[in-house]
Each structure stands twice: as C-alpha cells, then as structure tokens.
Coordinates of C-alpha atoms in Angstrom, one line a residue:
Chain A
X20 CA 102.4 83.3 101.5
X21 CA 101.8 84.3 104.9
X22 CA 99.2 87.4 106.8
X23 CA 98.9 88.4 109.7
X24 CA 96.0 91.0 110.8
X25 CA 97.2 94.1 112.9
X26 CA 93.2 94.9 113.3
X27 CA 89.7 93.3 112.7
X28 CA 87.3 96.0 113.7
X29 CA 85.3 98.1 111.5
X30 CA 85.1 101.6 112.4
X31 CA 86.4 102.5 115.8
X32 CA 89.1 100.2 118.3
X33 CA 87.8 98.1 120.9
X34 CA 89.9 97.0 123.9
X35 CA 90.8 93.1 121.8
X36 CA 90.3 94.5 118.6
X37 CA 92.4 97.6 116.2
X38 CA 90.8 98.8 113.0
X39 CA 91.7 97.5 109.6
X40 CA 95.0 96.5 109.1
X41 CA 96.8 93.4 107.3
X42 CA 100.4 92.6 106.8
X43 CA 101.6 90.1 103.8
X44 CA 104.6 88.7 102.9
X45 CA 106.2 85.6 101.7
X46 CA 106.6 83.4 104.8
X47 CA 109.0 84.9 106.6
X48 CA 110.6 86.8 104.1
X49 CA 111.5 90.5 103.8
X50 CA 110.0 93.0 102.0
X51 CA 106.1 92.5 103.3
X52 CA 103.3 94.9 102.2
X53 CA 100.3 96.0 104.3
X54 CA 96.9 96.6 103.0
X55 CA 95.2 99.4 104.9
X56 CA 96.3 101.6 107.8
X57 CA 94.3 102.0 110.6
X58 CA 95.1 104.2 113.5
X59 CA 97.3 102.2 115.9
X60 CA 99.4 100.1 112.9
X61 CA 102.4 101.3 114.0
X62 CA 100.9 100.6 118.1
X63 CA 99.9 96.8 116.2
X64 CA 103.5 96.1 114.3
X65 CA 105.4 96.8 117.8
X66 CA 104.0 93.2 118.8
X67 CA 104.8 91.5 115.7
X68 CA 107.9 90.4 113.3
X69 CA 107.4 92.8 110.9
X70 CA 109.1 96.3 110.9
X71 CA 108.3 99.8 108.8
X72 CA 112.1 99.5 107.5
X73 CA 110.8 96.7 105.4
X74 CA 108.0 97.9 104.1
X75 CA 107.3 97.5 100.6
X76 CA 104.1 98.7 99.9
X77 CA 100.8 99.9 101.0
X78 CA 97.6 99.1 99.7
X79 CA 94.8 101.2 100.7
X80 CA 91.4 100.0 100.1
X81 CA 89.4 103.3 100.6
X82 CA 89.2 106.5 102.2
X83 CA 87.5 105.7 105.6
X84 CA 89.5 106.7 108.4
X85 CA 89.2 103.3 110.2
X86 CA 91.7 102.3 107.2
X87 CA 93.9 105.0 107.0
X88 CA 93.7 107.3 110.4
X89 CA 97.3 105.1 111.0
X90 CA 99.5 106.3 107.4
X91 CA 100.7 109.8 109.2
X92 CA 102.3 108.2 112.3
X93 CA 103.3 105.5 110.7
X94 CA 104.8 107.1 107.3
X95 CA 106.7 109.5 109.8
X96 CA 108.1 106.7 112.6
X97 CA 109.4 105.0 109.1
X98 CA 112.0 108.4 109.1
X99 CA 112.6 108.6 112.5
X100 CA 113.5 105.0 112.1
X101 CA 116.4 106.6 109.4
X102 CA 114.4 104.9 106.2
X103 CA 115.4 105.7 103.0
X104 CA 114.3 103.4 100.9
X105 CA 111.3 104.3 98.6
X106 CA 107.3 103.7 99.6
X107 CA 104.5 103.1 97.4
X108 CA 101.1 103.4 98.4
X109 CA 98.2 102.3 96.4
X110 CA 95.4 105.0 97.6
X111 CA 92.5 106.8 96.0
X112 CA 94.2 110.4 95.5
X113 CA 92.3 112.4 98.3
X114 CA 94.5 110.0 100.7
X115 CA 97.5 111.8 99.2
X116 CA 95.7 114.9 99.9
X117 CA 94.9 115.0 103.7
X118 CA 98.3 113.1 104.3
X119 CA 100.2 116.3 102.7
X120 CA 98.1 118.1 104.5
X121 CA 99.3 116.4 107.7
X122 CA 102.7 116.4 106.9
X123 CA 102.5 120.1 106.1
X124 CA 101.0 121.2 109.3
X125 CA 102.5 119.1 111.5
X126 CA 106.3 120.2 110.8
X127 CA 106.9 117.0 109.5
X128 CA 109.1 115.5 106.7
X129 CA 110.1 112.1 105.3
X130 CA 113.5 110.8 105.1
X131 CA 112.8 108.3 102.3
X132 CA 111.0 109.3 99.0
X133 CA 106.6 108.4 98.8
X134 CA 104.9 107.1 95.7
X135 CA 101.4 107.9 95.0
X136 CA 99.6 105.5 92.8
X137 CA 96.3 106.1 91.9
X138 CA 93.9 102.6 93.4
X139 CA 91.4 103.8 91.3
X140 CA 93.0 104.1 88.0
X141 CA 91.6 102.0 85.0
X142 CA 93.3 98.7 84.4
X143 CA 95.3 99.4 87.6
X144 CA 98.0 97.0 88.4
X145 CA 101.0 96.8 90.5
X146 CA 104.1 94.2 91.0
X147 CA 107.8 93.5 92.3
X148 CA 109.7 90.9 91.6
X149 CA 107.6 88.5 94.0
X150 CA 103.9 89.6 93.8
X151 CA 101.6 90.8 91.0
X152 CA 98.9 93.1 92.2
X153 CA 95.6 93.7 90.4
X154 CA 92.5 95.1 91.8
X155 CA 88.5 94.7 91.6
X156 CA 85.9 97.4 92.2
X157 CA 83.4 96.7 95.5
X158 CA 80.3 98.4 96.4
X159 CA 80.6 100.8 99.5
X160 CA 79.6 104.3 100.4
X161 CA 83.0 105.4 98.8
X162 CA 85.1 104.1 95.8
X163 CA 86.9 101.0 97.3
X164 CA 88.6 98.3 96.4
X165 CA 90.0 94.5 96.4
X166 CA 93.3 93.8 95.7
X167 CA 94.5 90.4 94.2
X168 CA 97.5 89.3 95.0
X169 CA 99.3 87.0 93.0
X170 CA 103.3 85.3 93.2
X171 CA 105.5 86.0 90.8
X172 CA 108.4 83.8 90.1
X173 CA 107.7 81.0 90.6
X174 CA 110.8 78.6 91.2
X175 CA 111.4 76.5 87.9
X176 CA 112.7 72.8 88.0
X177 CA 115.1 72.1 84.9
X178 CA 114.1 69.5 82.5
X179 CA 117.2 67.7 82.9
X180 CA 116.2 64.5 80.5
X181 CA 115.4 67.1 77.6
X182 CA 118.8 69.3 78.1
X183 CA 120.8 65.9 77.7
X184 CA 119.3 64.7 74.3
X185 CA 120.0 68.5 73.2
X186 CA 123.4 68.2 74.2
X187 CA 123.5 70.4 77.0
X188 CA 126.1 69.6 79.3
X189 CA 125.3 70.7 82.9
X190 CA 127.3 74.1 83.9
X191 CA 126.7 77.9 84.7
X192 CA 123.8 78.1 82.0
X193 CA 121.9 75.3 83.7
X194 CA 121.6 78.0 86.7
X195 CA 121.1 80.6 84.4
X196 CA 117.8 79.0 82.9
X197 CA 116.7 77.6 86.1
X198 CA 116.4 81.2 87.2
X199 CA 114.4 82.3 83.6
X200 CA 117.1 83.7 82.1
X201 CA 118.0 82.3 78.3
X202 CA 120.9 81.2 77.6
X203 CA 123.3 81.8 74.6
X204 CA 125.4 78.8 74.1
X205 CA 129.5 79.1 72.3
X206 CA 128.4 78.0 68.9
X207 CA 125.5 80.8 69.0
X208 CA 122.5 78.6 70.0
X209 CA 119.5 80.3 71.8
X210 CA 117.9 77.8 74.9
X211 CA 115.0 79.6 76.5
X212 CA 114.3 79.1 79.7
X213 CA 110.6 78.4 79.3
X214 CA 111.5 75.2 76.9
X215 CA 113.6 73.9 79.7
X216 CA 112.1 74.7 82.2
X217 CA 108.2 73.7 84.0
X218 CA 106.8 75.6 87.1
X219 CA 105.5 72.7 89.3
X220 CA 103.1 74.5 91.0
X221 CA 100.0 76.9 90.8
X222 CA 100.8 81.0 91.7
X223 CA 99.3 81.2 94.9
X224 CA 96.6 83.9 95.1
X225 CA 94.8 86.0 97.7
X226 CA 92.4 88.6 97.6
X227 CA 91.7 91.1 100.6
X228 CA 88.8 93.2 99.7
X229 CA 87.5 96.5 101.7
X230 CA 83.8 97.2 102.5
X231 CA 81.4 96.3 99.9
X232 CA 77.9 94.9 100.3
X233 CA 78.2 93.2 97.3
X234 CA 80.0 90.2 97.5
X235 CA 79.2 88.8 93.7
X236 CA 81.8 91.6 91.7
X237 CA 84.5 89.6 93.4
X238 CA 83.4 86.5 91.4
X239 CA 86.0 86.9 88.4
X240 CA 88.6 87.5 90.4
X241 CA 87.8 84.4 93.0
X242 CA 88.0 82.1 90.3
X243 CA 91.9 80.9 90.5
X244 CA 92.2 82.3 93.9
X245 CA 93.0 80.3 97.4
X246 CA 91.7 82.8 100.1
X247 CA 89.6 85.4 100.3
X248 CA 89.5 87.6 103.3
X249 CA 85.9 90.2 103.2
X250 CA 84.7 92.3 105.9
X251 CA 81.4 90.9 108.2
X252 CA 80.2 93.8 109.5
X253 CA 77.1 92.1 110.8
X254 CA 75.3 89.2 111.5
X255 CA 72.0 88.8 108.4
X256 CA 69.3 89.9 111.2
X257 CA 71.5 93.2 112.4
X258 CA 72.1 94.0 108.8
X259 CA 68.8 94.4 108.3
X260 CA 68.0 96.1 111.2
X261 CA 70.2 98.8 110.3
X262 CA 69.1 98.9 106.8
X263 CA 71.7 99.0 103.4
X264 CA 72.7 102.6 103.7
X265 CA 76.5 101.6 105.3
X266 CA 76.6 99.2 102.4
X267 CA 78.9 96.5 104.8
X268 CA 78.0 92.8 104.1
X269 CA 76.7 90.2 106.5
X270 CA 78.1 87.4 108.0
X271 CA 75.6 85.3 105.7
X272 CA 75.7 87.1 102.4
X273 CA 79.5 86.5 102.1
X274 CA 79.2 83.1 102.7
X275 CA 76.5 82.4 100.2
X276 CA 78.9 83.9 98.1
X277 CA 81.8 81.9 98.8
X278 CA 79.9 78.8 98.7
X279 CA 78.7 79.5 94.8
X280 CA 82.0 79.8 93.4
X281 CA 83.9 77.1 95.1
X282 CA 86.4 79.0 97.1
X283 CA 88.4 76.9 99.3
X284 CA 89.2 79.2 102.2
X285 CA 87.2 82.3 103.2
X286 CA 88.5 84.5 106.1
X287 CA 85.9 87.1 107.7
X288 CA 87.0 90.1 109.5
X289 CA 86.0 94.3 110.1
X290 CA 83.3 93.3 112.7
X291 CA 80.6 95.4 114.2
X292 CA 82.5 96.9 117.8
X293 CA 79.2 95.5 119.1
X294 CA 80.5 91.7 118.8
X295 CA 82.1 90.5 122.1
X296 CA 84.9 88.1 121.3
X297 CA 84.9 87.0 125.2
X298 CA 82.4 83.6 125.6
X299 CA 80.2 85.0 127.7
X300 CA 79.6 88.4 126.0
X301 CA 76.3 89.2 123.7
X302 CA 76.2 89.8 120.8
X303 CA 79.0 87.5 119.9
X304 CA 81.8 87.1 117.2
X305 CA 80.5 83.7 117.3
X306 CA 77.3 84.4 115.8
X307 CA 79.4 85.6 112.8
X308 CA 80.3 82.6 112.6
X309 CA 77.4 80.1 112.6
X310 CA 75.8 82.2 110.5
X311 CA 78.1 81.8 107.9
X312 CA 79.0 78.0 108.3
X313 CA 75.2 77.7 107.2
X314 CA 75.6 78.9 104.0
X315 CA 79.2 77.6 103.1
X316 CA 81.3 74.7 103.2
X317 CA 84.7 75.7 102.6
X318 CA 87.7 76.2 105.4
X319 CA 85.9 79.4 107.0
X320 CA 88.5 81.7 109.8
X321 CA 86.9 83.9 111.7
X322 CA 90.1 87.0 111.9
X323 CA 91.4 88.0 115.2
X324 CA 94.7 90.3 115.9
X325 CA 97.5 89.1 115.6
X326 CA 96.3 85.3 114.4
X327 CA 98.6 84.5 111.5
X328 CA 98.1 82.6 108.7
X329 CA 99.7 80.8 106.2
X330 CA 99.3 79.8 102.8
X331 CA 101.2 77.1 101.6
X332 CA 102.4 75.6 98.0
X333 CA 100.0 73.1 97.8
X334 CA 97.7 75.8 98.8
X335 CA 95.9 74.7 101.8
X336 CA 95.8 77.6 104.1
X337 CA 96.4 76.7 107.8
X338 CA 95.8 79.6 111.0
X339 CA 98.8 79.9 113.5
X340 CA 97.2 81.3 116.5
X341 CA 98.4 84.5 118.5
X342 CA 100.3 83.5 122.1
Chain B
X7 CA 91.9 117.3 140.6
X8 CA 92.7 114.0 138.9
X9 CA 95.2 113.5 135.8
X10 CA 95.9 110.0 134.4
X11 CA 98.2 109.5 131.8
X12 CA 97.8 108.2 128.6
X13 CA 100.6 108.2 126.9
X14 CA 104.6 109.1 128.2
X15 CA 106.9 108.4 125.4
X16 CA 108.4 110.7 123.2
X17 CA 108.1 110.6 119.2
X18 CA 107.2 107.3 118.5
X19 CA 105.6 105.0 120.9
X20 CA 106.9 101.3 123.3
X21 CA 105.0 98.5 123.6
X22 CA 104.3 100.0 127.2
X23 CA 104.1 103.6 126.7
X24 CA 101.8 105.3 124.4
X25 CA 103.0 108.8 122.7
X26 CA 101.7 112.1 124.6
X27 CA 98.4 112.4 126.4
X28 CA 96.6 112.9 129.7
X29 CA 93.5 113.0 130.2
X30 CA 92.4 115.5 133.8
X31 CA 89.3 115.6 136.0
X32 CA 88.4 117.0 139.4
X33 CA 88.2 113.6 140.8
X34 CA 86.3 111.7 139.4
X35 CA 83.5 114.2 138.1
X36 CA 82.7 115.1 134.8
X37 CA 83.5 116.8 132.0
X38 CA 87.2 116.0 131.9
X39 CA 89.9 117.6 130.0
X40 CA 92.5 116.3 127.8
X41 CA 96.1 117.7 127.1
X42 CA 97.6 116.6 123.7
X43 CA 96.5 113.4 121.4
X44 CA 98.9 111.3 120.1
X45 CA 98.2 108.5 117.7
X46 CA 96.5 105.8 119.9
X47 CA 94.5 108.5 122.6
X48 CA 91.1 107.1 121.7
X49 CA 92.8 103.0 122.3
X50 CA 94.2 104.2 126.0
X51 CA 90.6 105.9 126.5
X52 CA 89.7 101.7 125.7
X53 CA 91.1 101.4 129.4
X54 CA 90.2 104.2 131.7
X55 CA 87.6 105.6 132.7
X56 CA 87.2 108.6 130.8
X57 CA 85.2 108.5 127.8
X58 CA 84.9 110.9 124.8
X59 CA 80.9 111.7 125.5
X60 CA 82.0 113.9 128.5
X61 CA 85.2 115.5 127.3
X62 CA 85.1 119.1 127.6
X63 CA 88.1 120.1 125.7
X64 CA 91.7 119.2 124.1
X65 CA 94.6 121.4 124.6
X66 CA 97.0 120.3 122.3
X67 CA 100.4 122.4 123.3
X68 CA 102.0 121.7 120.0
X69 CA 101.7 120.7 116.4
X70 CA 104.1 117.6 116.5
X71 CA 102.6 114.1 115.6
X72 CA 103.2 112.8 118.6
X73 CA 101.1 115.4 120.5
X74 CA 98.3 115.7 117.8
X75 CA 97.9 112.2 115.1
X76 CA 95.2 110.8 117.1
X77 CA 93.0 113.7 116.7
X78 CA 91.1 112.5 113.8
X79 CA 90.4 108.6 115.1
X80 CA 89.1 109.9 118.2
X81 CA 87.1 113.0 116.8
X82 CA 85.0 110.3 114.2
X83 CA 84.8 107.9 117.2
X84 CA 83.0 110.6 119.0
X85 CA 80.8 111.3 116.4
X86 CA 80.4 107.0 115.4
X87 CA 79.2 107.5 119.4
X88 CA 76.6 110.2 118.7
X89 CA 78.1 113.3 120.5
X90 CA 76.0 115.8 120.3
X91 CA 77.9 118.4 122.7
X92 CA 80.2 120.6 121.2
X93 CA 83.7 120.3 122.1
X94 CA 86.8 123.0 122.1
X95 CA 89.8 122.1 120.5
X96 CA 92.6 124.6 122.1
X97 CA 95.5 124.2 119.9
X98 CA 97.8 126.0 117.5
X99 CA 96.1 127.0 113.9
X100 CA 97.8 124.5 111.6
X101 CA 95.7 121.9 113.8
X102 CA 92.7 123.0 112.2
X103 CA 93.9 123.1 108.6
X104 CA 95.1 119.3 109.0
X105 CA 92.2 118.0 110.5
X106 CA 89.5 119.7 108.4
X107 CA 92.3 118.5 105.2
X108 CA 91.6 114.9 106.9
X109 CA 87.9 115.0 107.5
X110 CA 87.5 116.5 104.0
X111 CA 89.3 113.5 102.4
X112 CA 87.9 110.9 104.3
X113 CA 84.7 111.2 104.0
X114 CA 84.1 112.2 107.1
X115 CA 81.2 114.5 108.8
X116 CA 81.1 114.8 112.9
X117 CA 77.7 114.8 114.8
X118 CA 79.0 117.7 117.2
X119 CA 80.4 120.7 116.4
X120 CA 84.2 121.7 116.5
X121 CA 84.9 124.8 118.3
X122 CA 88.8 126.1 117.3
X123 CA 90.7 128.4 119.8
X124 CA 94.0 129.4 119.2
X125 CA 96.7 128.6 121.9
X126 CA 99.0 131.0 120.2
X127 CA 96.3 134.2 120.7
X128 CA 98.1 136.5 122.9
X129 CA 96.7 137.1 126.2
X130 CA 94.9 133.5 125.8
X131 CA 92.4 132.5 128.5
X132 CA 90.0 129.8 128.4
X133 CA 87.7 128.6 131.2
X134 CA 84.4 126.7 132.2
X135 CA 82.9 126.8 135.8
X136 CA 85.1 124.6 136.7
X137 CA 89.0 125.7 135.5
X138 CA 90.3 128.7 134.6
X139 CA 93.2 127.7 132.2
X140 CA 96.0 130.1 131.1
X141 CA 99.2 129.3 129.2
X142 CA 103.1 130.4 129.1
X143 CA 105.3 130.0 126.3
X144 CA 107.7 127.3 125.6
X145 CA 111.0 127.1 123.8
X146 CA 111.3 124.2 121.2
X147 CA 111.2 123.6 117.2
X148 CA 107.7 124.7 116.7
X149 CA 105.5 127.0 118.8
X150 CA 104.6 125.4 121.9
X151 CA 102.9 125.9 124.9
X152 CA 102.5 125.0 129.0
X153 CA 98.8 125.3 130.1
X154 CA 98.0 126.8 133.6
X155 CA 94.8 124.9 135.4
X156 CA 93.3 126.5 138.4
X157 CA 90.6 125.3 140.1
X158 CA 87.3 127.7 139.9
X159 CA 84.3 128.3 142.1
X160 CA 86.1 127.0 144.7
X161 CA 83.5 125.6 147.6
X162 CA 82.2 128.3 150.7
X163 CA 82.0 128.6 153.9
X164 CA 79.0 130.5 155.5
X165 CA 79.8 132.7 158.2
X166 CA 77.2 131.4 160.5
X167 CA 78.1 134.1 163.4
X168 CA 78.3 137.5 161.3
X169 CA 74.9 136.2 159.4
X170 CA 73.7 136.0 163.0
X171 CA 74.7 139.2 164.1
X172 CA 73.3 140.8 161.4
X173 CA 70.1 139.2 162.1
X174 CA 70.0 137.2 159.3
X175 CA 67.4 134.1 159.5
X176 CA 68.8 130.6 158.3
X177 CA 66.9 129.7 154.9
X178 CA 67.3 129.5 151.5
X179 CA 68.9 133.0 151.3
X180 CA 71.7 130.8 153.2
X181 CA 72.3 128.6 150.8
X182 CA 72.4 131.2 147.7
X183 CA 75.2 132.4 149.5
X184 CA 77.3 129.8 149.7
X185 CA 76.8 129.2 145.8
X186 CA 78.2 132.5 145.9
X187 CA 75.4 134.0 144.6
X188 CA 74.2 137.6 146.0
X189 CA 70.8 137.7 147.8
X190 CA 68.0 140.9 148.2
X191 CA 66.2 140.7 151.2
X192 CA 62.3 141.5 151.5
X193 CA 63.5 144.8 153.1
X194 CA 65.6 145.2 150.3
X195 CA 69.0 144.7 151.9
X196 CA 71.5 142.9 149.3
X197 CA 73.7 140.5 151.1
X198 CA 77.4 140.1 149.4
X199 CA 77.6 136.3 149.1
X200 CA 81.4 137.5 149.2
X201 CA 80.8 139.3 152.8
X202 CA 79.1 136.2 154.1
X203 CA 81.3 133.5 153.3
X204 CA 84.9 132.9 152.7
X205 CA 86.8 130.2 151.4
X206 CA 88.7 128.0 153.4
X207 CA 91.4 127.0 150.9
X208 CA 93.8 127.6 148.1
X209 CA 92.8 126.5 145.0
X210 CA 94.6 124.0 143.3
X211 CA 97.0 124.7 140.2
X212 CA 98.8 121.9 137.7
X213 CA 100.6 122.9 135.3
X214 CA 101.0 120.3 132.2
X215 CA 103.5 121.8 129.8
X216 CA 104.6 120.3 125.9
X217 CA 108.0 120.1 124.7
X218 CA 110.2 122.6 126.0
X219 CA 113.9 123.4 126.5
X220 CA 114.2 126.3 128.5
X221 CA 111.9 125.3 132.2
X222 CA 113.2 128.7 133.3
X223 CA 110.8 130.1 131.4
X224 CA 107.4 128.6 133.6
X225 CA 109.5 130.5 136.7
X226 CA 106.6 132.9 136.7
X227 CA 104.2 130.0 136.2
X228 CA 105.1 128.2 139.0
X229 CA 104.6 129.9 141.4
X230 CA 101.0 129.4 142.9
X231 CA 101.4 126.3 141.5
X232 CA 101.1 122.7 143.2
X233 CA 102.8 120.5 140.5
X234 CA 105.0 120.8 137.4
X235 CA 104.1 117.8 134.3
X236 CA 107.3 118.6 132.1
X237 CA 108.9 116.3 130.1
X238 CA 112.2 114.6 130.6
X239 CA 113.4 113.5 126.9
X240 CA 117.4 112.7 127.9
X241 CA 119.5 112.2 130.9
X242 CA 121.8 115.0 130.9
X243 CA 124.6 112.6 129.1
X244 CA 122.3 111.3 125.9
X245 CA 121.1 115.3 125.9
X246 CA 124.7 116.8 125.4
X247 CA 125.4 113.7 123.1
X248 CA 122.2 114.7 121.3
X249 CA 122.9 118.1 120.5
X250 CA 120.7 121.2 120.7
X251 CA 118.3 120.9 117.8
X252 CA 115.9 118.6 119.1
X253 CA 115.3 121.2 121.8
X254 CA 114.1 118.9 124.7
X255 CA 114.7 119.2 128.4
X256 CA 117.0 116.5 130.0
X257 CA 115.9 115.5 133.6
X258 CA 118.7 117.2 135.2
X259 CA 117.7 120.5 133.9
X260 CA 113.8 120.2 134.7
X261 CA 115.2 118.6 138.3
X262 CA 117.4 121.9 138.9
X263 CA 114.9 124.3 138.2
X264 CA 112.0 122.7 140.2
X265 CA 114.8 122.8 142.8
X266 CA 115.5 126.7 142.2
X267 CA 111.5 127.2 142.4
X268 CA 110.8 125.1 145.7
X269 CA 108.4 123.3 143.2
X270 CA 106.7 120.8 145.5
X271 CA 105.2 118.0 143.1
X272 CA 107.5 117.3 139.8
X273 CA 106.2 114.6 137.7
X274 CA 108.3 113.8 134.3
X275 CA 106.9 112.2 131.3
X276 CA 108.1 112.0 127.6
X277 CA 111.1 109.9 127.6
X278 CA 113.0 108.7 124.6
X279 CA 112.0 105.6 123.4
X280 CA 115.4 104.2 123.9
X281 CA 115.0 104.3 127.8
X282 CA 113.4 101.1 128.4
X283 CA 111.0 100.6 131.8
X284 CA 111.9 96.7 132.7
X285 CA 114.2 96.2 135.2
X286 CA 117.4 94.7 133.5
X287 CA 116.6 96.8 130.1
X288 CA 119.8 99.0 129.2
X289 CA 119.6 102.5 128.5
X290 CA 116.8 102.2 131.7
X291 CA 114.4 105.0 132.7
X292 CA 115.7 104.5 136.5
X293 CA 118.0 106.9 135.2
X294 CA 115.8 109.5 134.3
X295 CA 114.7 109.2 138.1
X296 CA 118.1 109.0 139.8
X297 CA 119.5 112.2 138.1
X298 CA 116.4 114.0 138.2
X299 CA 116.3 113.3 142.3
X300 CA 120.5 114.3 142.6
X301 CA 118.9 117.6 141.9
X302 CA 115.5 117.8 143.3
X303 CA 114.4 117.8 147.2
X304 CA 110.8 117.6 146.3
X305 CA 108.6 115.1 145.6
X306 CA 109.7 113.6 142.2
X307 CA 107.9 111.5 139.7
X308 CA 108.4 109.6 136.8
X309 CA 104.8 109.3 134.5
X310 CA 104.1 105.5 133.3
X311 CA 100.9 104.9 131.3
X312 CA 97.4 104.6 133.0
X313 CA 99.5 105.7 136.6
X314 CA 96.7 108.3 138.0
X315 CA 97.3 111.3 140.6
X316 CA 95.4 113.0 142.8
X317 CA 96.0 116.4 143.8
X318 CA 93.9 116.9 146.9
X319 CA 92.6 120.1 148.3
X320 CA 95.2 119.9 151.1
X321 CA 97.6 120.4 148.2
X322 CA 99.4 116.7 148.5
X323 CA 99.9 114.5 145.5
X324 CA 99.3 110.7 145.5
X325 CA 99.7 108.4 142.8
X326 CA 97.4 105.5 142.3
X327 CA 99.3 103.1 140.5
X328 CA 97.9 101.4 137.4
X329 CA 96.9 97.4 137.6

C-alpha cells in the first residue's frame, strides 16, 4: 500500500504546503483513491503519477473548505479529459449540495456519473475488489470521520501437500482454488478454496483521520491497524493559547494516544500555517516533531507535500522522499 | 498601471500555467483589483506582492470554472486572515448563487461583507477613487464581458501664471485647487479647480477581455485604449480543426483585429493546455506568437504566469519578467 501527501497544511495553503489531500494506491497499481480534496489538489496531481482517469473513489472526511474546495475543479478537469468511468464520492451530504450548485451555476456538466455515498450513514461500509473501507466518527466542529482502509483479496498459497493427499492432481483447478474460487471436480466433489489454500500474511490496514480533537475515539480502530495518519495542528502550548474552539489536536495529544494503543507507525499532518518548514523559520515544524517524539516511541513521521510512504507486506512503513 | 498574470492556461492548469487570474494595481500602490479567479488563484498570490487584505474588487468575466473556482478558497482565506473591509464582486448572478451554496454547505462564514454587483446589468459602471470601469459584451458559450479600466483623478498641474494674473497668492488654496477642489476666497470669490489647473496627460486605459470568439466587438472600446489583454486559445489551424463550438479566438483572429483598430499593445493569454512552454515541446506556445506577429505590427506579448507589465504615464508598456 502506497500513499502520497498532496497537501499537509491546515486551513490555508502556504508556499510549500497545500491544503488537505492524500492519494492512496496498491503500490503503484491502478486504480487509486483520494482522501480529501482541498483547493489545488488537481494542481498537485500534475506533479505525481496519479491521474484522475484512474481515480476510483474520493473519501471526504468533513465539509470544511480546506478539505473540499478542490472538488469542482478536479471533477470538471476529469470530464475535460474525457473520463467515462463512474466515480464514487463518499462524503457528508452537504458536499453533494454544493457540488451540484457549482456545476449548475458554472455551465459545467460531467462526462461520467458521480455516485454520492453518505459517509455519515450508520454502519458505513465501502469496498471494491482491492480495499474494504469503514469509518469512525471523530470530534470536530462539524461531523467528521476517519477512514479505515483494509486490504482485500490477499494472495493465497496452495496447500499442495493436502491437495496431493486428497488425490487432486495439478491442473486448472489449482489455479482457481488459488484465486479464491471453489471448484467442482468431474466426479462431483466440491473443493472449497479455503480448505486448500491459506493466506500467509495479515491484511495491511491504514487509518486516515480527518480533523479531530479526541484521538481516543480511534482506540478500537487502531487495534490491528499498522499506520495512523492524523492531524497535529499545533504544539500543546499553542493549542492551550488558542483554546478548545477549533477542535484540533496537538502533537502531544496524538503522540500520547498512539503510545497508549501501541501503534507501530504514526504520520502527523495538517499543520497550522504558522509553523514554518525552513530550518531557520520560527515557529518551526520541528517543534511539532520534537513534542511528539517525547511521548511516542513508535515510528514517527511528519508529512510533507509529495512525500510518499509504502506500507510493505511485512507491515514495515518506509518513506520515499519527494525530489 | 501594473498588472500581473496569475494564470494563463485555458480550461485546466498545467505544471507551468494556472487557470485565469490577473492582478491589477496602480504601480505598486494599494488597493488592487482581480480579474477572474480560477482555482489556485490564492496559491499564486502567495508568490507575488498582492495580499487579499488589500483587494478592493473582483471582476469576473463569465461563469466558467476556470475563471471562478478559486473564489470560495480566496474569500474564506481572506476571512481567516481577519479581513473586515467590504469586498465588491462584479460578476454574473450565477456566481453569487454558487458561492452562497458553497459557503452554506462548508460551515464557512466571512468576517467581512461581500457586495455582489451584476456584471451583466445594462449600462454597467463601477468606480472607486482610482479607477472607472465599464464593460463590453463578448461572444462566448455563456454571457461574457471585457472590462475596461480607466484611470481616474489624474494629477493636476497649477496654472501658476493665471493664478498670479488673477491676483491669487500662493497658499493652502493652491493645494486645494491642485487636488481638484474648488476654493472660496475670503472676499467671496469662488475659484474653480478646472479653471486654474490642467491635466498634462491622457488617462491610461486597459481592457481585460474574457473568453470571446469575436474580437470585433471590442472595436469601439479599443479607441483610446492602450492595452488589450485577450484570449488566444489556439492557432488558426487548431481552431479550424476544433470547430466553432468552444467559441474561442485564434491568435490570428485577435492579431488581425488589433491591427485593424491600430491597437498599440496586445497581450495574448488563455492558451490551450496543448501548447507547451518548453522550447522543445510540440505543439509550442511560440507557434501562437509567430502566427500573431504575421498579422499585427504593434507591440505583442504572450503572457506567462507571474510576468508583470507596467503601463507608464507616457503610455508605453513594458514587461517585467518573473524570476
């Protein structure tokens, strides 16, 4: 599983960080998935290897503009490129309303169907052949969700000894069993794939959370998850000064939570634009890193635009730096 | 008068050209004015010296997304920065509808008043102390306008000999006359500013046109104008192949028109994303320039993002290249 940050700034863009957007794929394979779509997401996509033509679904965490205002441009650009494949948008219903109003009042029509799916529905679940997706309600100024992405249809290994013991000879049936399909033999015997194959590893699981002032809400979801991408808008000192109203998390708060639930990999993002990325800038993004490291012993990353991450089958996470 | 291109690509952004946006000011003075606001305009502003805090008015030529989808982000970012000054948006009414729908459905509110002014109203006219603005109906798939910006309140020179002849001694009254104010003397005489001052130069006038397949509509407005900024989406060959439906101009078409009306300065923009800016790219932006030069003997420029232009008081136009 690969993911690339298209934006890592909270509220407004800076010269080096766009507002929220994250591209997710199966290690270079198509299709891919987008989580949030701040203004300029289509511009960021011009600099990475993800094309809107292969985009399968967009997951919106919540309705705020820094997570949604890139939708009209991205959707109409896909249309200008001639997209015909349907596109799923998993989102609070209000986003559907504003997209429809924008399309109707800008002489825009799309060359492909949009399927709006309510992210706030009880028991939300989405899947395609590659991924199963659930979500978790967070605590923010508006309804907001974390999306939990779990691999589906993992590769199976044949239990060759068992097949031979049962007198089942190598042939096309073996291939079907390995693909997960049950097979009926000429003599009428039915072979169940799950009896003759096994899955040699754990399904990878990644959580991408929206804005949230209560990381503890993710405790259950983090069990069995390998990476959490979570906002850390401020250091604790700034969070205390700003007060509770914006309903964001501090680096300390997220780090403490991740430590409590023994999360192996934590990627922080959605930094207030006050934090500068240049080493000499003040206040500095490194303050957020230093604060988080004090409270978390797992593998910690601070996201930057265009950095990509790969969650390997062995569940290790590595970062591929942007050029 | 200075203007800076924030976007010069038609329809969709490219890696080197954003969609439409142009910043206009009085040679470095505040306030400034924005013509069109494609997605990412607020991002482009992070790289120039124009701040949304000093923006006086936005002029929208027409409702298409590549001219309007940056509005929600720009307006809400100005609010996050704490703007309180009212902002005028001169636009077709449909844009007001979609902006209101976006604000209502993204939990956004603005810290300052928006004044929507209908750009399609008969006898449209807008002014502040620095600029008078009229517009001209163009020919496009939707109602579209060119905006004509004319300097106001030009500096006056005192007719010192005449003042002395009439026995009016130097004093604060001279300053008032020079500012354009009439003055009442102690003896009851009223001195009219226009009788004792003159304006030593012509008011500068710039036309910024929206999308348009009939440059001839600008013939009257071009009389007495010093610069025309006009789209040239294609070369004539591509325009012929594409057919009339998109209702854009070719470089040849605009150049022929500019030559006919003896326009001194023509700046072409809004290039189809098929034209590449790298010298070795094909098809190339230089083809548009070559085509226009064949038909126009005035001063010709092809706009690039972040290039600035200065229209001097002597009516000469010069380009200040982006870094």
